[in-house]
Amino acid sequence: MIRRISSFKTLTFGTLCSVLLAGTAWADAQSDYAEHCASCHGENRLGGVGPALIPETLKRMRGPRVAAVIAEGRAATQMPAFSHELDALQIEELAGWLKSPLESDPEWGEAQILASRTLDEEYVPVDAPAWDSDPMNITLVVETGDHHVSVLDGDTFEVLDRFETPFAVHGGPKFSPDGRYVFIMSRDGWVQKYDIWALKQVGRVRAGLNSRNIAMSGDGKWVAVANYLPNSLTVLSTEDLSVAKVIEVKSKTGLPSRVSAVYQAPPRESFVLALKDVPEIWEVFYGANPPQSGLGHDFRIEGQFKNPDPFPVRKITTADYLDDFFFDQSYEYVMGASRDGKGGQVIDLVIGHKVADLDLPGMPHLGSGITWKHGDTTVMATPHLTDGAVSVIDMESWETVKRIKTEGPGFFMRSHENSPYVWADVFFGPNKDAMHVIDKQSLEIVKTLRPAPGKTVAHVEFTRDGSHALVSIWEDDGAVIVYDAQTLEEIRRLPMRKPSGKYNVWNKITFSEGTSH
Ligand code: DHE
């Protein structure tokens, strides 16, 4: 209420009445929360055994409404039904209050992050994998249905382990450069470290309160966490999940911003940040020799160019808000999608300027883009989130080579150096059960698979050698289907709980051009 009352001057009488009514309702809602919810979701709504209950997490909730979850509970979770204890009005008011902003932004700095860290006492590092599979062909399957990850042998498709993750994992888990450890992030900001060789969790830390994704530094020493709440980037040590730095995100003119995403740019020894609220791209350097220009610091110490800050920040002003990125293989050029969903821009990170505009309608999901050789050039392809198309762009001229019409908006694409095909899902709409297979040279759809009619069929990952493609039936009683990537025949079906992304160690650590980075 504090924020609202301070802006009374601008309220009409009607709005004022609603605010006061809401205030009364919220008082009741707050006491209902304290009595029934706080023990699991935290006194401050920031989460505990249960997830955070704040607008940043709730507004993207699909499926049942918040009030319905309070009334009926959530199947297969510890969330019970409250319809016997709270009446319909109480439940509506409680749901309304949960969707209202926190009265002030909670502090989540180094001290709070460190206090959240737990390192598993029973974890003991091993000298070699505790199993016989090819360590480079391990594939992780994130199962969002019950918040687990399955560790698959990429040759036999045997499940080596199935471990619990924090609630609501988002974005790709990131492997250490040797493929031994993996770091997994949840929307509530938890980062989990898991030892693939030992098949054991190493520990967890809450790096933010509402987070977007993580990136691994090229040298494997740091994991950067992009946060919406607070407006910050947290840099963690991969060794022990301790805090290396919390960088407050404020534009050149001092405006705070949420971080939409963080990406790694290994040849530049930097992390690149997409910002939600200001038209800037940020580059955060972690190497010993960051570039000496554009950082706004004087690095001269005792006559030498040395940076006193281990993570200096470079802020590049852009002509538009750029939310979603794709990099060329050299990491010099970053393609950014415009907020209005009508186009995009290419920024040269070396000179810090726009070098081309992109013809990209339909809100392209650049983060899912992939590249391949096409004739004597390299193309990148990206699905559109709001129309049924995949755009194919020449990475030299930045011209659109082709817009491939699909059966609906898609979310993810994948290929492999050894495959002649690109796989593109149709995530939204009546044809969500379709998976298109596109020929990389003719740019034509050669086959549309429908392995589970009426179900969402999405996200593909290849095995290390590209011989098999793994596809999710993205449903609670779902499965991962293993296809022969040449004949496109189904080989096996592995039952899984709402499997979402799949991540092959080799494809990820070698930055395969067929996978997102
Ligand atoms: Fe994602 C990756 C942003 C909604 C599942 N998603 C990413 C990445 C970004 C992003 C920037 C790349 C980061 C990375 O992997 O390190 N996602 C967004 C959004 O802005 C959007 C549209 C809205 C939001 O609320 O965040 C969004 N994403 C979703 C979903 O609704 C999905 C389908 C289900 C979910 O679990 O939330 C979803 N996003 C994924 C997955 C990846 C991902 C599985 C990793 C794909 C990969 O192969 O790397």
JSON list of C-alpha atoms in Angstrom, two decimals, residues 259 336 516:
[
{"chain": "A", "resi": 259, "resn": "VAL", "atom": "CA", "xyz": [18.41, -8.26, -17.00]},
{"chain": "A", "resi": 336, "resn": "GLY", "atom": "CA", "xyz": [19.16, -8.49, -31.22]},
{"chain": "A", "resi": 516, "resn": "SER", "atom": "CA", "xyz": [21.76, -22.81, -28.74]}
]
